[in-house]
PDB file of C-alpha atoms in Angstrom:
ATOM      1  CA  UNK A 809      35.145  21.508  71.866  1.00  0.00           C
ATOM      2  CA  UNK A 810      36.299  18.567  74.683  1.00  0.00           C
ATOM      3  CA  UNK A 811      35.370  20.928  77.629  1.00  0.00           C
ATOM      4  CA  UNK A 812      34.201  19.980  81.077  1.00  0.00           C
ATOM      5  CA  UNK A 813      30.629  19.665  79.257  1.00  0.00           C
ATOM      6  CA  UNK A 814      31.770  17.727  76.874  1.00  0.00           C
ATOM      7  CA  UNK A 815      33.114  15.281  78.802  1.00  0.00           C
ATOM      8  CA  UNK A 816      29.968  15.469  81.595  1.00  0.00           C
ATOM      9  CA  UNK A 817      27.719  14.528  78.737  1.00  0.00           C
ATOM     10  CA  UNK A 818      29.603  12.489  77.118  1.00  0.00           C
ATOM     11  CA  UNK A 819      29.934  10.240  80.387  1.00  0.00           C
ATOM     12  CA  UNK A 820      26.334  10.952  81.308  1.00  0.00           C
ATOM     13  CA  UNK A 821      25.180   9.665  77.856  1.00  0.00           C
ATOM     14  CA  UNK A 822      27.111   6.730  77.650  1.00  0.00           C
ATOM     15  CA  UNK A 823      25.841   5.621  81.002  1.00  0.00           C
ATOM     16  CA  UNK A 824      22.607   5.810  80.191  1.00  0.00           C
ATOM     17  CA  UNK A 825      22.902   3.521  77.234  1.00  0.00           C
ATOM     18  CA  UNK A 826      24.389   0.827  79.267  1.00  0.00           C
ATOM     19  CA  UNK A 827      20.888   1.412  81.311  1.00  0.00           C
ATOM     20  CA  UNK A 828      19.202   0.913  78.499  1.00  0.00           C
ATOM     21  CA  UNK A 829      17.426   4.247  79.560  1.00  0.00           C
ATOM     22  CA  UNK A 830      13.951   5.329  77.721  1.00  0.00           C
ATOM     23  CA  UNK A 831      15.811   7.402  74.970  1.00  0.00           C
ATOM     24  CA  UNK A 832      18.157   5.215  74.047  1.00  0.00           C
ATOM     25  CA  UNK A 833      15.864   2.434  72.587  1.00  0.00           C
ATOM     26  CA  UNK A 834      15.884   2.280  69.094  1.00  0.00           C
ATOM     27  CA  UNK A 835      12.404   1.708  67.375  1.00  0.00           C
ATOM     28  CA  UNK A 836      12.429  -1.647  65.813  1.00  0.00           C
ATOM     29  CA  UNK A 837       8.837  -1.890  65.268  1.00  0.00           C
ATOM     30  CA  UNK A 838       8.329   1.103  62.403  1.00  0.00           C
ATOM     31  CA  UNK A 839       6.665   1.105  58.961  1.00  0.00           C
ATOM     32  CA  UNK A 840       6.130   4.153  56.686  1.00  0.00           C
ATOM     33  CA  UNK A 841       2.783   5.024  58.551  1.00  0.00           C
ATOM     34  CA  UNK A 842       3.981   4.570  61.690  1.00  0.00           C
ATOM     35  CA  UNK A 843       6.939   6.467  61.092  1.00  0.00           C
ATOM     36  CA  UNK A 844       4.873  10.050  59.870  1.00  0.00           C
ATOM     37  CA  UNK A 845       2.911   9.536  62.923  1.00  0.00           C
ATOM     38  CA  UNK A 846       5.630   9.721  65.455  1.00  0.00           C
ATOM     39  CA  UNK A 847       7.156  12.649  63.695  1.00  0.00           C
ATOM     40  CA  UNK A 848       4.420  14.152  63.126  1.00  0.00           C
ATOM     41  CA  UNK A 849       5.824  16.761  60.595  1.00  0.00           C
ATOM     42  CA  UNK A 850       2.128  17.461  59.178  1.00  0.00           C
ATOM     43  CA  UNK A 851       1.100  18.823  63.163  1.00  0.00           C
ATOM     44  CA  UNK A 852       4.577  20.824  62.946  1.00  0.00           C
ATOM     45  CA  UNK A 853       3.331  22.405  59.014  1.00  0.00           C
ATOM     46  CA  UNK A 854       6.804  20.184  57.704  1.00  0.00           C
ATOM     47  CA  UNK A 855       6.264  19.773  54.138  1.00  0.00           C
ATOM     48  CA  UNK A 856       6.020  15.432  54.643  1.00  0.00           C
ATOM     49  CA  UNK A 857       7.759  14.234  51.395  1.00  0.00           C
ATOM     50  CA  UNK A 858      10.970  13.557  52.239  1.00  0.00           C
ATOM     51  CA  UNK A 859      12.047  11.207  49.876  1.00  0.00           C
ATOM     52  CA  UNK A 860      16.345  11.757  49.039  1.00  0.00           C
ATOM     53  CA  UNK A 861      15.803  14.968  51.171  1.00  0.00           C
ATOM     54  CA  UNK A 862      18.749  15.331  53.598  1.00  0.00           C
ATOM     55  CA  UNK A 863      17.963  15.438  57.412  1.00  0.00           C
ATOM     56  CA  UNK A 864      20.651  16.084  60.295  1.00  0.00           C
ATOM     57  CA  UNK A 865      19.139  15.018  63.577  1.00  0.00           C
ATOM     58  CA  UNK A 866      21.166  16.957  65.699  1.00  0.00           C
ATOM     59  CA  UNK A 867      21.918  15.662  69.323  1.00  0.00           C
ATOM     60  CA  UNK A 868      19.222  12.705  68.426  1.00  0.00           C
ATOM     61  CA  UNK A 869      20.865   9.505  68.287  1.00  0.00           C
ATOM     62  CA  UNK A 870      19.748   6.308  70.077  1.00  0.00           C
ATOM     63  CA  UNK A 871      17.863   5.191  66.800  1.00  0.00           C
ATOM     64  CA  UNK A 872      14.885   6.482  67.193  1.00  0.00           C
ATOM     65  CA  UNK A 873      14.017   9.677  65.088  1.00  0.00           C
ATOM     66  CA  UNK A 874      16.812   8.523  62.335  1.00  0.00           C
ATOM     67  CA  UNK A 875      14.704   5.430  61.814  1.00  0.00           C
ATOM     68  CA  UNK A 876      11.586   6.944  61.309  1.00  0.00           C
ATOM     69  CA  UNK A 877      13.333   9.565  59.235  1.00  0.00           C
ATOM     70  CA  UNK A 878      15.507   6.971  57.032  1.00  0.00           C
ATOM     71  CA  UNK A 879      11.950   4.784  56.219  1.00  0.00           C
ATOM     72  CA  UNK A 880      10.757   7.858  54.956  1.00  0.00           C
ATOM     73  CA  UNK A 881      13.322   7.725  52.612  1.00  0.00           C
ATOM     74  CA  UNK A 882      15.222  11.061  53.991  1.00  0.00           C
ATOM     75  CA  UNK A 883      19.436  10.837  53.735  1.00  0.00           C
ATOM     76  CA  UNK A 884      19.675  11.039  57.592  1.00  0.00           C
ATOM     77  CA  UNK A 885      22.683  12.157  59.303  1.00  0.00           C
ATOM     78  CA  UNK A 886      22.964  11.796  63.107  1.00  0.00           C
ATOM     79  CA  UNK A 887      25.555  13.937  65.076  1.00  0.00           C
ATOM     80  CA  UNK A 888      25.393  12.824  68.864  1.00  0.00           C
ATOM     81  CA  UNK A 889      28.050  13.108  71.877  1.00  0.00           C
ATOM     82  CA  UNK A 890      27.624   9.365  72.863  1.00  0.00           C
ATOM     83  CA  UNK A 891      29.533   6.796  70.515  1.00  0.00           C
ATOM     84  CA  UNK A 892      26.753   4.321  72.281  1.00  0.00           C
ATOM     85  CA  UNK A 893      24.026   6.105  71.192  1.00  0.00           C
ATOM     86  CA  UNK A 894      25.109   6.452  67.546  1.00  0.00           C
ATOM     87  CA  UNK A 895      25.825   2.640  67.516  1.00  0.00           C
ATOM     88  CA  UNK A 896      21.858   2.101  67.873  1.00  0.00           C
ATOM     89  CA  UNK A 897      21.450   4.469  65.203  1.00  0.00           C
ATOM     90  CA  UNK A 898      23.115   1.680  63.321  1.00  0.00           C
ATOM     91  CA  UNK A 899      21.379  -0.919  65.309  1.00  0.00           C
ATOM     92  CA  UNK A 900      18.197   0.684  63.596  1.00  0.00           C
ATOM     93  CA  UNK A 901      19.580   1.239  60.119  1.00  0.00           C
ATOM     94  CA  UNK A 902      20.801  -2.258  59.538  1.00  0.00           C
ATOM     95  CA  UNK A 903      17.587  -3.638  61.252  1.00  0.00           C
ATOM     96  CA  UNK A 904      15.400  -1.849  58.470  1.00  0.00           C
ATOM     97  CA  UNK A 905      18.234  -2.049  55.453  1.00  0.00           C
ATOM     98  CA  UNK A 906      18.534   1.787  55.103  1.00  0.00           C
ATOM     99  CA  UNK A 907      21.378   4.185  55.393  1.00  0.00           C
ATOM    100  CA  UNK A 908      22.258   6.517  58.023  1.00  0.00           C
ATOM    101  CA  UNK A 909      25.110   8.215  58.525  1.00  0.00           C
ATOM    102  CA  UNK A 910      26.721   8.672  62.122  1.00  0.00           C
ATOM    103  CA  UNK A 911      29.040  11.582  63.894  1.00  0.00           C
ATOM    104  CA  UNK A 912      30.284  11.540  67.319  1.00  0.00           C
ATOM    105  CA  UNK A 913      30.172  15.180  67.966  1.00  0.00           C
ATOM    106  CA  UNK A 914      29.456  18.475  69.998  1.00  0.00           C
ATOM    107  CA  UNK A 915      26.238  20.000  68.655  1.00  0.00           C
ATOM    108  CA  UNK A 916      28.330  23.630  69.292  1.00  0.00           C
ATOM    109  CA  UNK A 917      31.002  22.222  66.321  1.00  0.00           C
ATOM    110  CA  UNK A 918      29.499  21.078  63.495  1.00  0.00           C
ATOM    111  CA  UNK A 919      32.578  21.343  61.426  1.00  0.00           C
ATOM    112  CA  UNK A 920      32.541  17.780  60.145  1.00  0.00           C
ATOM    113  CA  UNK A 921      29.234  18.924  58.439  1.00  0.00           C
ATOM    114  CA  UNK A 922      29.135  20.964  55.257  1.00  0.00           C
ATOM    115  CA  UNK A 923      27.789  24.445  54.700  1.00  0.00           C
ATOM    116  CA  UNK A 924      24.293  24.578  53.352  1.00  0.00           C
ATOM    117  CA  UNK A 925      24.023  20.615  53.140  1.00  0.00           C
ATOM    118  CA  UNK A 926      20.575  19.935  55.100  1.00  0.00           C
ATOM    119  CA  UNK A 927      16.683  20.663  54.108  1.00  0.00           C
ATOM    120  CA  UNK A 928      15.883  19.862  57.619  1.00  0.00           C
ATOM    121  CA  UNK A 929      17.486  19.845  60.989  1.00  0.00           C
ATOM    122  CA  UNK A 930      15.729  17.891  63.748  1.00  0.00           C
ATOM    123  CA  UNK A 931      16.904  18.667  67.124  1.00  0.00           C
ATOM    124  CA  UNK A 932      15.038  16.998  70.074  1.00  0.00           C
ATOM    125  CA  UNK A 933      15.633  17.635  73.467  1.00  0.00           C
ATOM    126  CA  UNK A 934      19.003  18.399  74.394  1.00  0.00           C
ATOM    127  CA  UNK A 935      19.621  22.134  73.778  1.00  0.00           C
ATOM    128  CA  UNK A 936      19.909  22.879  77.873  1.00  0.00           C
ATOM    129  CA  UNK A 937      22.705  20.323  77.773  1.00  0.00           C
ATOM    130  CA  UNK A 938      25.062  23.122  76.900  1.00  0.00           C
ATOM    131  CA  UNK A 939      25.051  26.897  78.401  1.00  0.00           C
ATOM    132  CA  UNK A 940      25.076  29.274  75.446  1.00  0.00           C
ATOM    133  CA  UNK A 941      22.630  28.426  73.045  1.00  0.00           C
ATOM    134  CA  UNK A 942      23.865  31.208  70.175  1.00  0.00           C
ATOM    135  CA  UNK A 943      26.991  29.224  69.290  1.00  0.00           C
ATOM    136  CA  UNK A 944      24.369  25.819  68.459  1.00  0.00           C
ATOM    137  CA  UNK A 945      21.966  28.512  66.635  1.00  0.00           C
ATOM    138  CA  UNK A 946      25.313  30.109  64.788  1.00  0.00           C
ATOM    139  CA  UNK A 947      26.283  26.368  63.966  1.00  0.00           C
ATOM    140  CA  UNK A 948      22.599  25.626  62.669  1.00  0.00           C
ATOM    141  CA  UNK A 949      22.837  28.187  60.532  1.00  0.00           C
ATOM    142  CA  UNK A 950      25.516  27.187  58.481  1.00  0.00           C
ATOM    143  CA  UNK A 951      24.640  23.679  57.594  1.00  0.00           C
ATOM    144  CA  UNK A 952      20.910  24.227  57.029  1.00  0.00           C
ATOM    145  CA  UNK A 953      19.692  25.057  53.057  1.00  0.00           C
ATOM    146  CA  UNK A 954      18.058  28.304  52.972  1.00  0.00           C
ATOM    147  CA  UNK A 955      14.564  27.581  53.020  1.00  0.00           C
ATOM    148  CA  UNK A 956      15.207  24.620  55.150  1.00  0.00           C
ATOM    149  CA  UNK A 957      13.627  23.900  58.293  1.00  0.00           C
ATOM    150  CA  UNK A 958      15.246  23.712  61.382  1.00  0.00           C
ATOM    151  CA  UNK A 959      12.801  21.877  64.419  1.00  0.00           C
ATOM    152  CA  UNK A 960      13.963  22.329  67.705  1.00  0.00           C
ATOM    153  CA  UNK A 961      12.690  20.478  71.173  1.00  0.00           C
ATOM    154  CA  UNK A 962      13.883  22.304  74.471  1.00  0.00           C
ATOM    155  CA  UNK A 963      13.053  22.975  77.727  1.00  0.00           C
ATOM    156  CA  UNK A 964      10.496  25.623  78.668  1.00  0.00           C
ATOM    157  CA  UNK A 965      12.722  28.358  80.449  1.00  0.00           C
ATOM    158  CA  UNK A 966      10.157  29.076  82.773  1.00  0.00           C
ATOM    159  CA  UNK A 967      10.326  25.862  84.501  1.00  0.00           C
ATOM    160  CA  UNK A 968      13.500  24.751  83.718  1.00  0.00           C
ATOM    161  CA  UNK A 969      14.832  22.491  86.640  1.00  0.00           C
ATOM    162  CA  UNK A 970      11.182  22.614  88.068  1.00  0.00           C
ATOM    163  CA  UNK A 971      10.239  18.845  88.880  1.00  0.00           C
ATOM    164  CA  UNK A 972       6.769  17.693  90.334  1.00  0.00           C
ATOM    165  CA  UNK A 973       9.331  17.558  93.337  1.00  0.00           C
ATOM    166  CA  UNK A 974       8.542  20.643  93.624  1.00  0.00           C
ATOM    167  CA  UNK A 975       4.719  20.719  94.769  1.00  0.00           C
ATOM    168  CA  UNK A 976       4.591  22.424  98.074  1.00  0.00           C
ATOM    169  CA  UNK A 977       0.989  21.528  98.300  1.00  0.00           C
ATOM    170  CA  UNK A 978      -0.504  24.957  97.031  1.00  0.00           C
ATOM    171  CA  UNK A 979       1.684  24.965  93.536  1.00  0.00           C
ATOM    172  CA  UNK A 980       4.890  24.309  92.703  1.00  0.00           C
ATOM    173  CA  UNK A 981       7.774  26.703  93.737  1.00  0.00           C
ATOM    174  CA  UNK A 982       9.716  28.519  91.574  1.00  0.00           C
ATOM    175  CA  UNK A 983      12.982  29.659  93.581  1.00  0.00           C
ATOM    176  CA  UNK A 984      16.245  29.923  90.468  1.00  0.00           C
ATOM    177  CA  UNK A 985      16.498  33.330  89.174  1.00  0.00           C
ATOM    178  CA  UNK A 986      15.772  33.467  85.641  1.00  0.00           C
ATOM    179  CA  UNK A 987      18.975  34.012  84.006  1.00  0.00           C
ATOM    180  CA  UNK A 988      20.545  32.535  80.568  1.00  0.00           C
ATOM    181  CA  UNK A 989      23.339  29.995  81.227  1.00  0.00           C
ATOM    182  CA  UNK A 990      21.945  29.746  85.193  1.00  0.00           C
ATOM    183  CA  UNK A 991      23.328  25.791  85.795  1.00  0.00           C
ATOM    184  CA  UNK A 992      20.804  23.501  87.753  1.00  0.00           C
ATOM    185  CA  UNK A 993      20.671  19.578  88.275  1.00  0.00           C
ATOM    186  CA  UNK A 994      18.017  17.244  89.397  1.00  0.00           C
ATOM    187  CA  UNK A 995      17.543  13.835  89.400  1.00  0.00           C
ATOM    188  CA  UNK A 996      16.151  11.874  86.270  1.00  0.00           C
ATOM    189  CA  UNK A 997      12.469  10.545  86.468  1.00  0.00           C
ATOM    190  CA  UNK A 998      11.840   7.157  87.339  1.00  0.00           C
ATOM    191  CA  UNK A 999      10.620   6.078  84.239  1.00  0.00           C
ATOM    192  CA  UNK A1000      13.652   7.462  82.563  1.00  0.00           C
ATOM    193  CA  UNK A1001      15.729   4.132  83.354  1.00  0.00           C
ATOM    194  CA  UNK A1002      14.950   1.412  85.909  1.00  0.00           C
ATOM    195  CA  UNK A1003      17.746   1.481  89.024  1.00  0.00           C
ATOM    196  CA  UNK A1004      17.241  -1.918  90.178  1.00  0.00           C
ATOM    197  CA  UNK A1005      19.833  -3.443  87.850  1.00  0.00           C
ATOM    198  CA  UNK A1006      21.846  -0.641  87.670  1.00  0.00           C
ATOM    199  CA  UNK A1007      22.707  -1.152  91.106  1.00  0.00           C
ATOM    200  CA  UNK A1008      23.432   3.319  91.641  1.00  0.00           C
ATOM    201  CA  UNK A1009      22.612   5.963  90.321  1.00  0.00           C
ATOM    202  CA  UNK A1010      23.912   7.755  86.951  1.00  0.00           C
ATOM    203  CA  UNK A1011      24.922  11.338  87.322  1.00  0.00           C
ATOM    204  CA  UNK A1012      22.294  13.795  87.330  1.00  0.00           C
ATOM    205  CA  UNK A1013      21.665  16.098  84.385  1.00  0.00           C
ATOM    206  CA  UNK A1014      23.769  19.010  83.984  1.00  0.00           C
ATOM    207  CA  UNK A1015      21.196  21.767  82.591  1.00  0.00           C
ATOM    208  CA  UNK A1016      21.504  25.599  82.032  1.00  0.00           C
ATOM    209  CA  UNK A1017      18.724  27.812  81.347  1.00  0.00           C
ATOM    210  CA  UNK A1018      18.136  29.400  77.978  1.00  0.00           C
ATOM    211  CA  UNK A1019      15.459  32.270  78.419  1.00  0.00           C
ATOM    212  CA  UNK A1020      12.888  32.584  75.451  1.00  0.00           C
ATOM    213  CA  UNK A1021      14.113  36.335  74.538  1.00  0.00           C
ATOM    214  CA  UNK A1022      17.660  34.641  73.528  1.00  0.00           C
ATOM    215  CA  UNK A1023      16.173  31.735  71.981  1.00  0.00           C
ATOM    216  CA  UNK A1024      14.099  33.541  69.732  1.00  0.00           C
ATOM    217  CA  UNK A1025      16.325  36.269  69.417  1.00  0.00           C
ATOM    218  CA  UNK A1026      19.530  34.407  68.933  1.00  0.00           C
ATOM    219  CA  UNK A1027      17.679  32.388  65.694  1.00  0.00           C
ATOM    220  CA  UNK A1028      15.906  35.802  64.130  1.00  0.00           C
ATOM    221  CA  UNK A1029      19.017  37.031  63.925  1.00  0.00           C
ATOM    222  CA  UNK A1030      21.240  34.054  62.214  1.00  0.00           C
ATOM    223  CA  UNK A1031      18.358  34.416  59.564  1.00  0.00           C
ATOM    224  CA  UNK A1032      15.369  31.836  60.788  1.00  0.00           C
ATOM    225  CA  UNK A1033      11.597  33.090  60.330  1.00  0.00           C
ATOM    226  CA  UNK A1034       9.148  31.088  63.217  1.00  0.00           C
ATOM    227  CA  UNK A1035       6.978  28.909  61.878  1.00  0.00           C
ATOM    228  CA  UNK A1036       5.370  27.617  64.663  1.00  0.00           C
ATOM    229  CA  UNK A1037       5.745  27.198  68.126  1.00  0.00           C
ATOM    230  CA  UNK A1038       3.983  24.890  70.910  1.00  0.00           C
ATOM    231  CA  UNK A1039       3.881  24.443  74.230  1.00  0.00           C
ATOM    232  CA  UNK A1040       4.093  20.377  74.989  1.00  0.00           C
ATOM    233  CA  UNK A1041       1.592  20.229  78.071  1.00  0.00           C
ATOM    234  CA  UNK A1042      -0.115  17.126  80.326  1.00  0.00           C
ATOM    235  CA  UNK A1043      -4.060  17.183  80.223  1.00  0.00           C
ATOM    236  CA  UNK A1044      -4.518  14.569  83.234  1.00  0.00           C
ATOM    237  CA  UNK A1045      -7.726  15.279  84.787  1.00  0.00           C
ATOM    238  CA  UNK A1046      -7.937  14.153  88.292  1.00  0.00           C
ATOM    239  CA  UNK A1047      -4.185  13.255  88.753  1.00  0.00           C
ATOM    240  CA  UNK A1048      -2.826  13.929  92.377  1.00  0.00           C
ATOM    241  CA  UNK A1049      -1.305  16.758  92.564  1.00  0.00           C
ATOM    242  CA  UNK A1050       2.515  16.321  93.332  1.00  0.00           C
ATOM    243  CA  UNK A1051       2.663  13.403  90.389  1.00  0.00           C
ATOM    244  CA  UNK A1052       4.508  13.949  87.182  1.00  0.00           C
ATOM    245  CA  UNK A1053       1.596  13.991  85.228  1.00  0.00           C
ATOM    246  CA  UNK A1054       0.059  16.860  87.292  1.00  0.00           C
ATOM    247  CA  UNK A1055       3.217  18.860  87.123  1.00  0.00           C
ATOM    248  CA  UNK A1056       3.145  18.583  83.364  1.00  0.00           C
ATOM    249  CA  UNK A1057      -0.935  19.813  83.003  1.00  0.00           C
ATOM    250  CA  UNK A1058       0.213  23.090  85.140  1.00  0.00           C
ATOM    251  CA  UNK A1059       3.579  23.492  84.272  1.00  0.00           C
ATOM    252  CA  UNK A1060       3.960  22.659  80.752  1.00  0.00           C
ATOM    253  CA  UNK A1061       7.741  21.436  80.441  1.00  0.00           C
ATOM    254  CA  UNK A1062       8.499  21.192  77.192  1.00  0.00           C
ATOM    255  CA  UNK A1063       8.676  23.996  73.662  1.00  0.00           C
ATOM    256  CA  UNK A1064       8.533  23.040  70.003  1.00  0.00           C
ATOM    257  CA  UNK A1065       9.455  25.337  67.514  1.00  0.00           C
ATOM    258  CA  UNK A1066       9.675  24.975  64.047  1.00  0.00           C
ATOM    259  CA  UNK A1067      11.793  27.654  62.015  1.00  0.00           C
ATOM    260  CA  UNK A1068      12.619  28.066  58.395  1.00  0.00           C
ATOM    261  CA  UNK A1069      16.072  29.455  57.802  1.00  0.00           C
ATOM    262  CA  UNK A1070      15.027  32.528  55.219  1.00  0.00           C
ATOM    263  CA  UNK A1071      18.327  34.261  54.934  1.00  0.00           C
ATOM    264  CA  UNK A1072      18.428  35.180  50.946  1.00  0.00           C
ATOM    265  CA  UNK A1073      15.240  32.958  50.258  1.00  0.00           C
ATOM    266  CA  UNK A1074      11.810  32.224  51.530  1.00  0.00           C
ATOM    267  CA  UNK A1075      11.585  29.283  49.539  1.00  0.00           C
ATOM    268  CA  UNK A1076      11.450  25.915  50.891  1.00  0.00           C
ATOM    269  CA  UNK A1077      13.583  23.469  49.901  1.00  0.00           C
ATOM    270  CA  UNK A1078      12.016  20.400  51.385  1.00  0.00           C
ATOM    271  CA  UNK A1079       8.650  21.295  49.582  1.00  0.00           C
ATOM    272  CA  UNK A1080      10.363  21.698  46.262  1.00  0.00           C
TER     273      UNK A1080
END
């Protein structure tokens, strides 16, 4: 699926990783402990043993959550749209001695990936990235076991493309209609990569809005039961209003859900 978003992402990503940018560092400094604590699948009610179970992060690479999975002893796949990104996946996995398999690939075609092959699908932030949503879900679907978990990280649609650029000093402004697929674009955070030796700025992210009803919606229907869902919020007392961390104690930017595909069978497969 080498469409115009595709290829923006694909660019986008790649540019980043020459930036070095915040989420493309792989974690070099890991051990088992440290590993279930950055996960943290027992806060998410993920059954923790995964020992030879078979995880997919799904638009994750950069060697960062396949690490932690991998020293867990989990037979981690990475699919990710930047061939820079996978290649610290394998940074990471030849830094601890483990395995991981890497894709370069759309997270809307999956087709390289088998039907039912995955106990758990980890997909971190990345889901506004493309503008329908259902075709991911539909794709999800497929690979995951029944029973399996499928963990998702996205944007909260009320706030999408709301920055603390926003503060208008009362509150912060919402102005975008909300609409699924609306696109918007805004500049990356500071701390996301450091400009000074990149010398100019890498394109902006190219987001579109997914409401809740067609998340939620979109992943009852393919078959997934919700296991848990949180609302990944700032508590900054006393920061100046206007700041990033002020913007993230009122408007809380991120969801987590965590959903367990029960279409034919409640049972979980990573707890068996």
């Amino acid at each position: 699926m080498r469409d115009e978003v595709y290829h923006y992402n694909e660019e986008r990503w790649e540019a980043l990783v020459e930036a070095d940018a915040l989420f493309t560092r792989p974690m070099l400094d890991l051990d088992a402990d440290k590993a279930q604590a950055y996960l943290g699948l027992d806060k998410l009610g993920i059954p923790g043993d995964l020992a030879g179970r078979k995880v997919l992060c799904l638009a994750g690479g950069g060697g960062q959550q396949s690490a932690a999975f991998a020293l867990l002893g989990a037979d981690v796949t990475v699919l990710d749209i930047s061939s820079g990104q996978l290649e610290r996946d394998r940074l990471a996995a030849e830094h601890y001695s483990v395995g991981i398999r890497t894709i370069q690939g759309d997270m809307r075609d999956l087709s390289a990936l088998d039907d039912s092959s995955f106990d758990l699908v980890w997909h971190p932030y990345s889901l506004t990235f493309v503008p329908d949503s259902r075709i991911v879900f539909r794709e999800v679907a497929r690979v995951v076991e029944r029973g399996g978990y499928y963990y998702l990280m996205c944007a909260n649609p009320f706030f999408s493309g709301l920055t603390h650029d926003s503060w208008n000093g009362e509150g912060y402004t919402l102005r975008q209609p909300y609409t699924d697929e609306a696109a918007t674009c805004y500049p990356d955070q500071d701390w996301v990569y450091d400009r000074e030796p990149v010398g100019h700025r890498i394109r902006e992210p190219m987001e579109y809005r997914q409401t809740l009803s067609r998340i939620v919606n979109s992943l009852i229907g393919e078959g997934f039961m919700l296991r848990l869902l949180s609302e990944v919020r700032g508590d900054y007392p006393g920061a100046e209003p206007g700041s990033w961390a002020h913007f993230t104690g009122v408007a809380p930017p991120w969801l987590e859900f965590v959903w367990q595909y029960s279409n034919g069978s409640g049972s979980s497969a990573i707890g068996k």
